[in-house]
Every structure is written in C-alpha cells, then in structure tokens.
C-alpha positions as a LaTeX table, in Angstrom:
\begin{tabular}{lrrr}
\hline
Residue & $x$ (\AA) & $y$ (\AA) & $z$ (\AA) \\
\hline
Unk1 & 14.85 & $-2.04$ & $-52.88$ \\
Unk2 & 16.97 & 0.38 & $-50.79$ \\
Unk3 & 17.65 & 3.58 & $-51.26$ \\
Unk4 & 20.31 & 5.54 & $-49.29$ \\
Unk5 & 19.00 & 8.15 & $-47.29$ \\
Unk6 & 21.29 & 10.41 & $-49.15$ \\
Unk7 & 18.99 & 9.42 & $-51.89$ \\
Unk8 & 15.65 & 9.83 & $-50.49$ \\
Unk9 & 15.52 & 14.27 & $-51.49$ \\
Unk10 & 15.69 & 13.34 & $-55.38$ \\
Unk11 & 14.31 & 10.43 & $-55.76$ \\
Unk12 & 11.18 & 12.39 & $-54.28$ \\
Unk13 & 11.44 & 15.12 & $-56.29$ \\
Unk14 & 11.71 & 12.41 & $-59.24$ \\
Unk15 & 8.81 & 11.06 & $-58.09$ \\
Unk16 & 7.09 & 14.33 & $-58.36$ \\
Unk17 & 8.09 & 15.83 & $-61.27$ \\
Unk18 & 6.61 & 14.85 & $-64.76$ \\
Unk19 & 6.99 & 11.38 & $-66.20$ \\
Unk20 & 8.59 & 12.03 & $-68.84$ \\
Unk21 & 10.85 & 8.82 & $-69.96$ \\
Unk22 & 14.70 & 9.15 & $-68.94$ \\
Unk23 & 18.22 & 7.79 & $-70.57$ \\
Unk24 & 20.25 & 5.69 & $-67.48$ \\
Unk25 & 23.02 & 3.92 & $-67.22$ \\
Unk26 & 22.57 & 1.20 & $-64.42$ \\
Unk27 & 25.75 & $-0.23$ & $-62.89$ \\
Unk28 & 26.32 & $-3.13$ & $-61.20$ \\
Unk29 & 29.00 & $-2.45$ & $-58.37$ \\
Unk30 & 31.80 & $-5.00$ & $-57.60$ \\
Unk31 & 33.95 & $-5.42$ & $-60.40$ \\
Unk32 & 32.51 & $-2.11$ & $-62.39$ \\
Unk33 & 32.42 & 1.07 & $-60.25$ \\
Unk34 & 34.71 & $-0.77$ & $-57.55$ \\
Unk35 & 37.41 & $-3.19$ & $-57.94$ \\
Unk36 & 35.75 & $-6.72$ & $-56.51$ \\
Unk37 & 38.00 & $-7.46$ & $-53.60$ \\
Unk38 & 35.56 & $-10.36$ & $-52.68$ \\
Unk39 & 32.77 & $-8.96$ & $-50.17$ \\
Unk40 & 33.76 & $-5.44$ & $-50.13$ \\
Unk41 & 31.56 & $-4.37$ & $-47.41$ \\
Unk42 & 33.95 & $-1.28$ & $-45.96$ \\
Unk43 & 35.30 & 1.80 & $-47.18$ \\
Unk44 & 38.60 & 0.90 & $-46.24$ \\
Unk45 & 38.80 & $-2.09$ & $-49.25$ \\
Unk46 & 36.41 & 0.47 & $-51.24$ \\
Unk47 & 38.83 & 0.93 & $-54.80$ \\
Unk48 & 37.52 & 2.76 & $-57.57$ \\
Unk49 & 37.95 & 1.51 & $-61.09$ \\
Unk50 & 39.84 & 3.24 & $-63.06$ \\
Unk51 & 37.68 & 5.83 & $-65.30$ \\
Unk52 & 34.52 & 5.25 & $-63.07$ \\
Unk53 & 34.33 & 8.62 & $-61.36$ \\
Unk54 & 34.87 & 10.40 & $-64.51$ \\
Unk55 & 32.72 & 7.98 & $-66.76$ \\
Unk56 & 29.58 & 9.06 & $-63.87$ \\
Unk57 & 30.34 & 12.77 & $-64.16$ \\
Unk58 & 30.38 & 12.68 & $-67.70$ \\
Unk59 & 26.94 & 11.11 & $-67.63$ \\
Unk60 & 25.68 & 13.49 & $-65.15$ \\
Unk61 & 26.65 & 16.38 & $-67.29$ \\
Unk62 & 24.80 & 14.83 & $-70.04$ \\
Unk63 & 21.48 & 14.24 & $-68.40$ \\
Unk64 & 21.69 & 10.57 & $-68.24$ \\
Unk65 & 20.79 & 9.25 & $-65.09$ \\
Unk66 & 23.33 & 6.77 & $-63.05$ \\
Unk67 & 21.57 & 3.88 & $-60.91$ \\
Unk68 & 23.69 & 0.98 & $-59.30$ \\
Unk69 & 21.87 & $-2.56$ & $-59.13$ \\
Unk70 & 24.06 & $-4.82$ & $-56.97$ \\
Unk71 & 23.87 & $-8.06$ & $-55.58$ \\
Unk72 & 25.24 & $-8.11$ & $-51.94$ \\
Unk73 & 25.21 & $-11.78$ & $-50.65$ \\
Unk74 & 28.07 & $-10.86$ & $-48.11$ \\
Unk75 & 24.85 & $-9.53$ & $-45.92$ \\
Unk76 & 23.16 & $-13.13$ & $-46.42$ \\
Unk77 & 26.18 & $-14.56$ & $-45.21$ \\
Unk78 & 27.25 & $-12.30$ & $-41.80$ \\
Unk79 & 29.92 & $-10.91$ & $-43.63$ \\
Unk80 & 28.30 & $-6.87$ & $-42.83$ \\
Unk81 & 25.21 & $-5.82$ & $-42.30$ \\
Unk82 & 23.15 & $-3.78$ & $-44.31$ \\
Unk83 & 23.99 & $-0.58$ & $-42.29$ \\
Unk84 & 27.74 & $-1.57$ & $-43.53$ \\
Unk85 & 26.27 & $-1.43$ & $-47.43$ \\
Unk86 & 24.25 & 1.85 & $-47.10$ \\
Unk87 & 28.20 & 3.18 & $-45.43$ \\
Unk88 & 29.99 & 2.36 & $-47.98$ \\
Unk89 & 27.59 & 3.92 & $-50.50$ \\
Unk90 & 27.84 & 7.05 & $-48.01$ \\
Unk91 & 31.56 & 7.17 & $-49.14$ \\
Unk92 & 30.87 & 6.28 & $-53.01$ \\
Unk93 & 28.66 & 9.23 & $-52.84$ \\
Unk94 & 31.03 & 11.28 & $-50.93$ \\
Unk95 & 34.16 & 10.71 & $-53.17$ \\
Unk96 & 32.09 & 11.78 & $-56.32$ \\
Unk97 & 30.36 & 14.97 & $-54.67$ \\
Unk98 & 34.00 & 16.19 & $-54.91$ \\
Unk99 & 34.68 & 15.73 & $-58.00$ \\
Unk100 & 31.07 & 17.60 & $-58.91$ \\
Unk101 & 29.42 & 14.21 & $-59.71$ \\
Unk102 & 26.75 & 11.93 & $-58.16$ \\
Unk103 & 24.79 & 8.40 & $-58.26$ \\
Unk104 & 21.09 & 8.39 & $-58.40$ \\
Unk105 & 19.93 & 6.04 & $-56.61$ \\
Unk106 & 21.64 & 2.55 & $-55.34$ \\
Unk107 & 19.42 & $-0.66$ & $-55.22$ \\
Unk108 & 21.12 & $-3.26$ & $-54.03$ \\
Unk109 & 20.08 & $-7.15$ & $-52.97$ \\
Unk110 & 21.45 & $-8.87$ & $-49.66$ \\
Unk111 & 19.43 & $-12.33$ & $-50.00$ \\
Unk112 & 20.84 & $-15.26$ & $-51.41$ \\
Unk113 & 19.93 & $-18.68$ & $-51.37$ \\
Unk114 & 22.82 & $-20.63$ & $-49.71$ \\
Unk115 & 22.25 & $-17.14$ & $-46.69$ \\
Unk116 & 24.06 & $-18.20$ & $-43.35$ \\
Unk117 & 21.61 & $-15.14$ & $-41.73$ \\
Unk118 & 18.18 & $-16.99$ & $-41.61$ \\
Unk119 & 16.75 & $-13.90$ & $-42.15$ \\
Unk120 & 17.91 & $-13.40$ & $-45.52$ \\
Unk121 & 18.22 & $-16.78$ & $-46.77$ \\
Unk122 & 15.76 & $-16.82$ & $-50.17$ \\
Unk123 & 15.82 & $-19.09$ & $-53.12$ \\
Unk124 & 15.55 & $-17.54$ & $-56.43$ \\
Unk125 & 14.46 & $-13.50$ & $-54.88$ \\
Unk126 & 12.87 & $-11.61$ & $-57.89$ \\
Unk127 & 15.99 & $-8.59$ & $-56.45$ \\
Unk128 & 18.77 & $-10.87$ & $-56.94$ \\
Unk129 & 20.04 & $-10.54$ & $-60.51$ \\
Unk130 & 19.61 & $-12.72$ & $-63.04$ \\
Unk131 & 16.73 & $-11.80$ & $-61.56$ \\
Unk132 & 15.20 & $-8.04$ & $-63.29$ \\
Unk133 & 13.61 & $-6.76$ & $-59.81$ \\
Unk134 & 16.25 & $-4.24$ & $-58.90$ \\
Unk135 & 16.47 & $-2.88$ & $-62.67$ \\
Unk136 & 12.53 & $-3.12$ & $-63.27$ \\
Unk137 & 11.99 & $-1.42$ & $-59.66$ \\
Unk138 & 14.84 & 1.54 & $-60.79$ \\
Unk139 & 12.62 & 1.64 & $-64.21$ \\
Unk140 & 9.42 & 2.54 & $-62.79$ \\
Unk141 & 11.07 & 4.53 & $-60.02$ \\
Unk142 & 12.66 & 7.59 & $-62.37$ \\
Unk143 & 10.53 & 7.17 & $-65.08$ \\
Unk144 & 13.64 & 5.26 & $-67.20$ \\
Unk145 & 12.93 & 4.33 & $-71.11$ \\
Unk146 & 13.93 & 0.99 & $-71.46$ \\
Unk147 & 14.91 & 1.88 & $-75.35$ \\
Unk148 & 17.64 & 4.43 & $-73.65$ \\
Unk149 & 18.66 & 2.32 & $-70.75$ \\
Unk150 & 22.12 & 0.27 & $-70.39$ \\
Unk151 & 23.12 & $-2.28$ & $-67.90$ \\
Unk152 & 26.47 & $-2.36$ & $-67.47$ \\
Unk153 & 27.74 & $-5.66$ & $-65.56$ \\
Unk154 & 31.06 & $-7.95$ & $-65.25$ \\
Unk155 & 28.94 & $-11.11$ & $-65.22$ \\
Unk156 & 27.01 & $-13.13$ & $-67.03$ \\
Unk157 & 24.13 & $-12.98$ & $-64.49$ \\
Unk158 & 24.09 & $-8.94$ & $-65.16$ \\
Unk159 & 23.40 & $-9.66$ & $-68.70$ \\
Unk160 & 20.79 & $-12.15$ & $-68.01$ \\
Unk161 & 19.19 & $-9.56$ & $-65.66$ \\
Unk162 & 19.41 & $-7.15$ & $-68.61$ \\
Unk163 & 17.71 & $-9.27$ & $-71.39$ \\
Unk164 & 14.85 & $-9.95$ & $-68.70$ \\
Unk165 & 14.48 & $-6.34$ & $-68.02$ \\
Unk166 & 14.17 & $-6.09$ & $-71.60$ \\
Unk167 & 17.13 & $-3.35$ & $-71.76$ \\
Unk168 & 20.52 & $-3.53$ & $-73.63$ \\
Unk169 & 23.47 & $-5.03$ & $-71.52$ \\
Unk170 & 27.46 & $-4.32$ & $-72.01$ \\
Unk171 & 29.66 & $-6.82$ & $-70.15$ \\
Unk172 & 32.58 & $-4.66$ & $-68.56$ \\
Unk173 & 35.63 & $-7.26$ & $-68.42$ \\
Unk174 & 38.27 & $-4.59$ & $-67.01$ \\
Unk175 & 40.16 & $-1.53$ & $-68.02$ \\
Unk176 & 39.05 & 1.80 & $-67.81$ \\
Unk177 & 34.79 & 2.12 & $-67.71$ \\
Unk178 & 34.98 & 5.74 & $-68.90$ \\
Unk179 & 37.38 & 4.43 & $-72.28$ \\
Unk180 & 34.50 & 1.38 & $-72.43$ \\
Unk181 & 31.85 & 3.76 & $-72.25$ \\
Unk182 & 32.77 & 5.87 & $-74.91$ \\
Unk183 & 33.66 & 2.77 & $-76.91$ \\
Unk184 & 30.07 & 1.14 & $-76.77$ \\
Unk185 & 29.06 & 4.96 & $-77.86$ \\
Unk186 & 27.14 & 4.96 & $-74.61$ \\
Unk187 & 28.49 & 8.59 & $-73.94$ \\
Unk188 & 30.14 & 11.72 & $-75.58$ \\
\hline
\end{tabular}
C-alpha cells in the first residue's frame, strides 16, 4: 500500500476518529479517472475522463468516500519510478482541489510478474488486482462497509478483484463516469 503524502493528514485523522462503517467508491485509474494512454506515468499524458472530476465532487459532497486501487506495472517494467506515480497523483489531487473536490487515499501496485526491475518482479502479489489486497487494505483502513462499497473498473481483472473483496463491481467501458454513475444509481 502507498499512500501519498498528501494523504497521510486524513487518513490519520481517519484512523483516529470512530469506526463507524463508511460508503466508498474505489476507482481503478487508467481507463476510469484517466484516459489509458498505455503507462501513463507523467502529468504531461495525464487526461481526465470525461465526467470524472465532477462524478468525485459529487461524491465528496455526499459523504461517500473516493479511494483509487490501481495496478501500475509500468514501475515493474522501468517505465517510471514510483516517485513518478506518487507525481502524478500530486497533480490528480491538485486539478480536483480546484474544483473544491478531493481523492482519499490512492493505493496503487507496481509489481508484476513478467517485472524487468528485479526488485519488483512478483508472481501472483496479493496488491495486484485480481488480487483483493489493495481494496481489502483501503477497507480496513477508513473503516469502509463492504455492503456500501463499489469498485468501479474497465477490466475484467477489476471485477474479479471486486467479487474477492466481497464488494459490488461496475465495469466502466467509456463515456462519461459521472452519467455512469448516476446510471448504476451509485450517486444523486
């Protein structure tokens, strides 16, 4: 698990504060929040989906948390480092503190099994969705019900993750996520 330093105030404070069990949405990244350009490990190729920003104010305002889960293999294979990752969340996190909205926390993966970076090269990693680490760690973490938790993913592995986290998964295949939100009845 990583969380962005940007994170580290309120997920504290999360930690602190009563359990009491919490709605989320969990996104994966690439090809939900961001248009998958293939590896996007930079700001610069960093495209927002259409709908996303206002899809994750709209949850804020309604008290559901917002967690991204992502797999990022482009780490396991020299692509960027993880520095490059926790960046490019800087700027996610930037772009929607202007617009009065925010991300929870960001887990995110960098091992893979075919890794060209010894160091990160790891068959089958409990993080690395289908796997349910990320989503189970995110659980526990802020206190999430499972009963009023959604992963929302563009592949099949996200829904896999989601069945083994034992949470309900929607399988984004384009358009606008705030529309598909709404849609699924997964917001007001």
């Amino acid at each position: 698990m990583i969380l962005t330093l940007r994170n580290l105030k309120t997920s504290q404070a999360m930690r602190e504060a009563p359990k009491v069990k919490r709605r989320a949405v969990i996104f994966d990244r690439d090809g939900v929040l961001n248009v998958d350009h293939g590896y996007v490990g930079e700001a610069g190729r960093l495209e927002w989906v259409a709908g996303a920003r206002r899809a994750i104010a709209r949850l804020n305002g309604q008290g559901v948390l917002v967690i991204v889960a992502t797999n990022q293999s482009g780490v396991a294979r020299g692509l960027f480092d993880e520095a490059a990752v926790e960046r490019l969340h800087g700027v996610m996190w930037d772009d929607l503190a202007a617009e009065g909205a925010h991300i929870d926390a960001f887990y995110f993966c960098p091992f893979h099994a075919e890794a060209s970076v010894a160091a990160y090269r790891r068959a089958d990693h409990p993080d690395r969705k289908p796997n349910p680490g990320m989503i189970l760690r995110a659980m526990a973490d802020w206190s999430i019900d499972p009963a009023g938790a959604l992963l929302v993913g563009d592949k099949e592995s996200d829904m896999e993750a989601a069945r083994r986290a034992g949470i309900a998964g929607a399988l984004f295949a384009g358009g606008d996520l705030e529309t598909f939100l709404v849609g699924l009845g997964a917001m007001k």
